[in-house]
Coordinates of C-alpha atoms in Angstrom, one line a residue:
M1 CA 242.4 -71.2 -30.5
R2 CA 239.1 -72.4 -29.2
K3 CA 237.7 -69.0 -29.6
I4 CA 238.9 -68.9 -33.3
I5 CA 237.1 -72.3 -34.0
V6 CA 234.1 -71.0 -32.5
C7 CA 234.0 -68.1 -34.4
V8 CA 234.4 -70.1 -37.7
L9 CA 231.7 -72.8 -36.7
T10 CA 229.6 -69.9 -36.4
M11 CA 229.9 -68.1 -39.7
L12 CA 229.6 -71.7 -41.5
L13 CA 226.4 -71.8 -39.6
L14 CA 225.1 -68.7 -41.2
L15 CA 226.2 -69.3 -44.6
T16 CA 224.9 -72.8 -45.0
G17 CA 221.8 -72.5 -43.0
C18 CA 221.5 -74.6 -39.8
K19 CA 219.0 -74.5 -36.8
A20 CA 220.4 -75.3 -33.3
G21 CA 217.9 -78.6 -33.2
G22 CA 217.8 -81.1 -30.7
G23 CA 220.8 -83.2 -29.9
G24 CA 222.8 -80.7 -27.7
D25 CA 226.1 -78.6 -28.5
E26 CA 228.0 -81.9 -29.2
A27 CA 225.8 -83.2 -31.8
Q28 CA 225.6 -79.5 -33.5
D29 CA 229.4 -79.0 -33.2
L30 CA 230.1 -82.6 -34.8
A31 CA 227.5 -81.7 -37.5
L32 CA 229.2 -78.5 -38.3
T33 CA 232.9 -80.3 -38.6
I34 CA 231.6 -83.0 -40.6
R35 CA 229.9 -80.1 -43.1
A36 CA 233.3 -78.2 -43.2
E37 CA 234.8 -81.6 -44.5
Y38 CA 232.3 -82.3 -47.2
L39 CA 232.2 -78.9 -48.6
A40 CA 236.2 -79.0 -49.1
L41 CA 235.4 -82.7 -50.6
E42 CA 236.5 -83.2 -54.3
N43 CA 236.4 -86.8 -55.4
W44 CA 234.8 -89.8 -54.0
T45 CA 233.8 -93.4 -54.0
A46 CA 231.3 -95.7 -52.3
N47 CA 229.3 -98.9 -52.3
C48 CA 225.7 -98.4 -51.9
T49 CA 222.3 -100.2 -51.9
I50 CA 219.7 -97.5 -53.3
T51 CA 215.7 -98.5 -52.2
A52 CA 213.6 -96.3 -54.3
D53 CA 209.6 -96.7 -53.1
Y54 CA 207.2 -95.4 -55.9
G55 CA 204.3 -96.7 -53.6
Q56 CA 202.8 -99.7 -55.8
R57 CA 206.1 -100.8 -56.6
I58 CA 209.8 -100.7 -54.9
Y59 CA 213.1 -100.7 -56.8
E60 CA 216.3 -101.8 -54.9
Y61 CA 219.7 -101.5 -56.6
G62 CA 223.4 -102.4 -55.8
V63 CA 225.5 -99.5 -57.1
T64 CA 229.2 -98.7 -57.2
A65 CA 229.7 -94.8 -57.2
A66 CA 232.7 -92.7 -58.0
Q67 CA 232.9 -88.9 -58.2
T68 CA 235.5 -87.2 -59.8
G69 CA 235.1 -82.9 -59.5
E70 CA 231.8 -82.6 -61.1
D71 CA 231.8 -86.0 -62.9
L72 CA 229.9 -88.7 -60.9
A73 CA 229.6 -92.1 -62.4
L74 CA 227.1 -94.8 -60.9
T75 CA 227.3 -98.4 -61.9
L76 CA 224.7 -100.9 -61.1
T77 CA 225.7 -103.9 -59.7
S78 CA 222.5 -105.4 -58.7
P79 CA 219.9 -107.0 -59.6
E80 CA 221.7 -109.3 -62.4
T81 CA 219.5 -108.1 -65.0
V82 CA 220.7 -104.5 -65.1
A83 CA 224.1 -105.1 -63.9
G84 CA 226.5 -103.3 -66.0
L85 CA 224.3 -100.0 -66.3
T86 CA 226.2 -97.0 -65.9
A87 CA 224.8 -93.3 -65.2
R88 CA 226.9 -90.4 -65.8
I89 CA 226.0 -87.4 -64.4
S90 CA 227.9 -84.0 -65.0
G91 CA 226.2 -80.8 -63.3
E92 CA 222.6 -81.2 -63.1
N93 CA 221.9 -83.5 -65.9
G94 CA 222.1 -87.5 -66.0
L95 CA 220.9 -90.5 -68.0
L96 CA 221.4 -93.9 -66.8
E97 CA 222.9 -95.2 -69.7
Y98 CA 225.3 -98.2 -70.8
D99 CA 226.3 -99.1 -74.6
G100 CA 222.9 -96.9 -75.8
A101 CA 220.5 -98.8 -73.4
S102 CA 218.8 -97.2 -70.8
L103 CA 216.8 -97.9 -67.7
E104 CA 213.9 -95.7 -66.7
T105 CA 211.9 -95.9 -63.5
G106 CA 210.2 -92.4 -63.4
P107 CA 210.6 -89.6 -61.3
L108 CA 209.5 -89.9 -57.4
D109 CA 208.5 -86.3 -57.0
G110 CA 207.4 -83.1 -58.7
D111 CA 211.1 -82.1 -59.2
G112 CA 212.2 -85.2 -61.0
L113 CA 213.8 -87.1 -58.0
S114 CA 215.1 -90.8 -59.2
P115 CA 217.4 -93.4 -58.2
V116 CA 219.8 -91.9 -60.4
S117 CA 219.8 -88.5 -59.0
A118 CA 219.4 -89.4 -55.3
L119 CA 223.2 -89.7 -54.3
P120 CA 223.9 -86.0 -55.8
A121 CA 221.0 -85.0 -53.7
L122 CA 222.2 -86.8 -50.8
L123 CA 225.6 -85.2 -51.0
H124 CA 223.6 -81.8 -51.8
A125 CA 221.9 -81.7 -48.6
A126 CA 225.2 -82.9 -46.8
K127 CA 226.8 -79.9 -48.2
E128 CA 224.5 -77.2 -48.5
G129 CA 221.1 -78.2 -46.5
Y130 CA 219.5 -76.5 -44.1
M131 CA 220.2 -78.3 -41.2
D132 CA 217.1 -78.5 -39.1
S133 CA 217.8 -81.0 -36.0
F134 CA 220.6 -83.2 -34.8
S135 CA 220.9 -86.4 -32.7
L136 CA 224.1 -88.3 -31.5
N137 CA 224.0 -91.6 -30.4
E138 CA 225.8 -94.7 -31.9
S139 CA 225.7 -92.2 -35.2
L140 CA 225.0 -88.7 -36.0
M141 CA 221.8 -88.1 -37.4
V142 CA 221.0 -84.7 -39.2
L143 CA 217.8 -83.6 -40.5
C144 CA 217.4 -81.3 -43.3
R145 CA 214.2 -79.7 -44.6
D146 CA 213.2 -76.5 -46.1
P147 CA 213.0 -74.2 -42.9
E148 CA 209.6 -72.3 -44.5
K149 CA 207.7 -75.4 -44.6
K150 CA 206.1 -77.0 -41.7
P151 CA 207.9 -80.4 -40.3
G152 CA 206.6 -83.4 -42.5
E153 CA 205.8 -80.9 -45.7
G154 CA 207.8 -80.9 -48.8
T155 CA 211.2 -82.5 -49.0
E156 CA 213.1 -83.8 -46.0
T157 CA 216.6 -85.4 -46.1
S158 CA 217.6 -87.2 -43.4
L159 CA 221.6 -88.1 -43.0
W160 CA 223.6 -90.6 -40.7
F161 CA 227.3 -90.5 -40.1
D162 CA 229.6 -92.2 -38.1
P163 CA 230.9 -90.1 -35.2
D164 CA 234.4 -91.3 -35.4
S165 CA 235.3 -91.5 -39.1
H166 CA 232.6 -89.0 -40.1
A167 CA 231.8 -91.5 -43.0
L168 CA 228.2 -91.1 -44.4
L169 CA 226.6 -94.1 -43.5
R170 CA 222.9 -93.7 -44.6
G171 CA 220.9 -91.0 -46.4
E172 CA 216.8 -91.0 -46.6
I173 CA 214.8 -88.6 -48.7
S174 CA 211.3 -88.1 -47.7
Q175 CA 208.3 -86.3 -49.8
D176 CA 205.3 -84.9 -47.5
G177 CA 206.2 -87.7 -44.8
F178 CA 206.7 -90.3 -47.0
M179 CA 210.2 -92.0 -47.6
V180 CA 210.9 -92.3 -51.0
I181 CA 214.6 -92.7 -51.3
Q182 CA 216.7 -94.9 -48.6
C183 CA 220.7 -95.4 -49.2
D184 CA 222.8 -97.3 -47.4
F185 CA 226.7 -96.8 -47.8
S186 CA 229.7 -98.8 -47.2
N187 CA 233.3 -98.2 -48.1
F188 CA 233.0 -94.5 -48.5
V189 CA 236.4 -93.1 -49.5
H190 CA 237.1 -89.4 -50.0
T191 CA 239.7 -87.0 -51.2
T192 CA 239.9 -83.5 -50.3
G193 CA 241.8 -81.0 -52.0
G194 CA 244.9 -79.4 -50.8
T195 CA 246.2 -76.0 -50.9
H196 CA 249.2 -73.8 -51.8
G197 CA 250.5 -77.0 -53.6
D198 CA 249.5 -79.3 -50.0
T199 CA 248.9 -82.8 -51.0
P200 CA 245.7 -84.1 -51.0
D201 CA 244.2 -85.9 -48.0
N202 CA 243.0 -89.1 -49.2
T203 CA 240.6 -90.6 -46.2
D204 CA 238.9 -94.0 -45.9
L205 CA 235.4 -92.8 -44.4
G206 CA 234.9 -96.1 -43.5
G207 CA 232.7 -98.7 -43.5
D208 CA 233.0 -102.7 -44.3

C-alpha cells in the first residue's frame, strides 16, 4: 500500500510541477497531500484580511468569501465606508460591485492582479502552481514561482498551511521581490465532491 501511495504522489508531482525544494521529504510529502485535497476542493468559505500594497498607497480590506463551483463571491466587511460591496467572480472575469456601485483601486502588476483577484490567484497556486521549495515548522510554507525565472523575479506566491488541519492560513504574492498582496485567513471551511454517489465531505479547515 505504501508503494502505491508513493507512486501516486510521484505522479502528482510530475503532473502539477514541483521541485524537491528545501524542507525535507516530510514537508514535500505534506505539500503534495494538501495539493491533492485542494485539487478536489469544490466549495469553500472563509474570512480573510487582504492587504494590497501599491507602494505609496496601502489598502486593507476585511472580506468574507464563498466559492461554489466556478463562482466566487467576496463581500467586504471593512473598512466601514465600503462594507457590503460585493465582488462576484465567474471564471477569469470579475468586477467588484454592489447595487450598481464599484470600487476600483487599480492593478498591482502587469497581469491585472488586484485585491479582487488575489484570492482566486492564491487558490490557483495552491492547486497548480510550480512548488519550488517547502519548509515545515509551526506551519507548512510552500513557495510557488515561475521555474523559468530566477528567484525573486516575476510573480512568486508563498502559502502557509496548518500542518494538522491543512487550512490555508496565509498567502502572499510578490512581484519582482516586492510583496503586493498579503491575505490572512480564518474559518476556512471546504467541501470536496464525492464520487459514485458518495456524500460530499464537509471539512472545517480551521481557524478561529
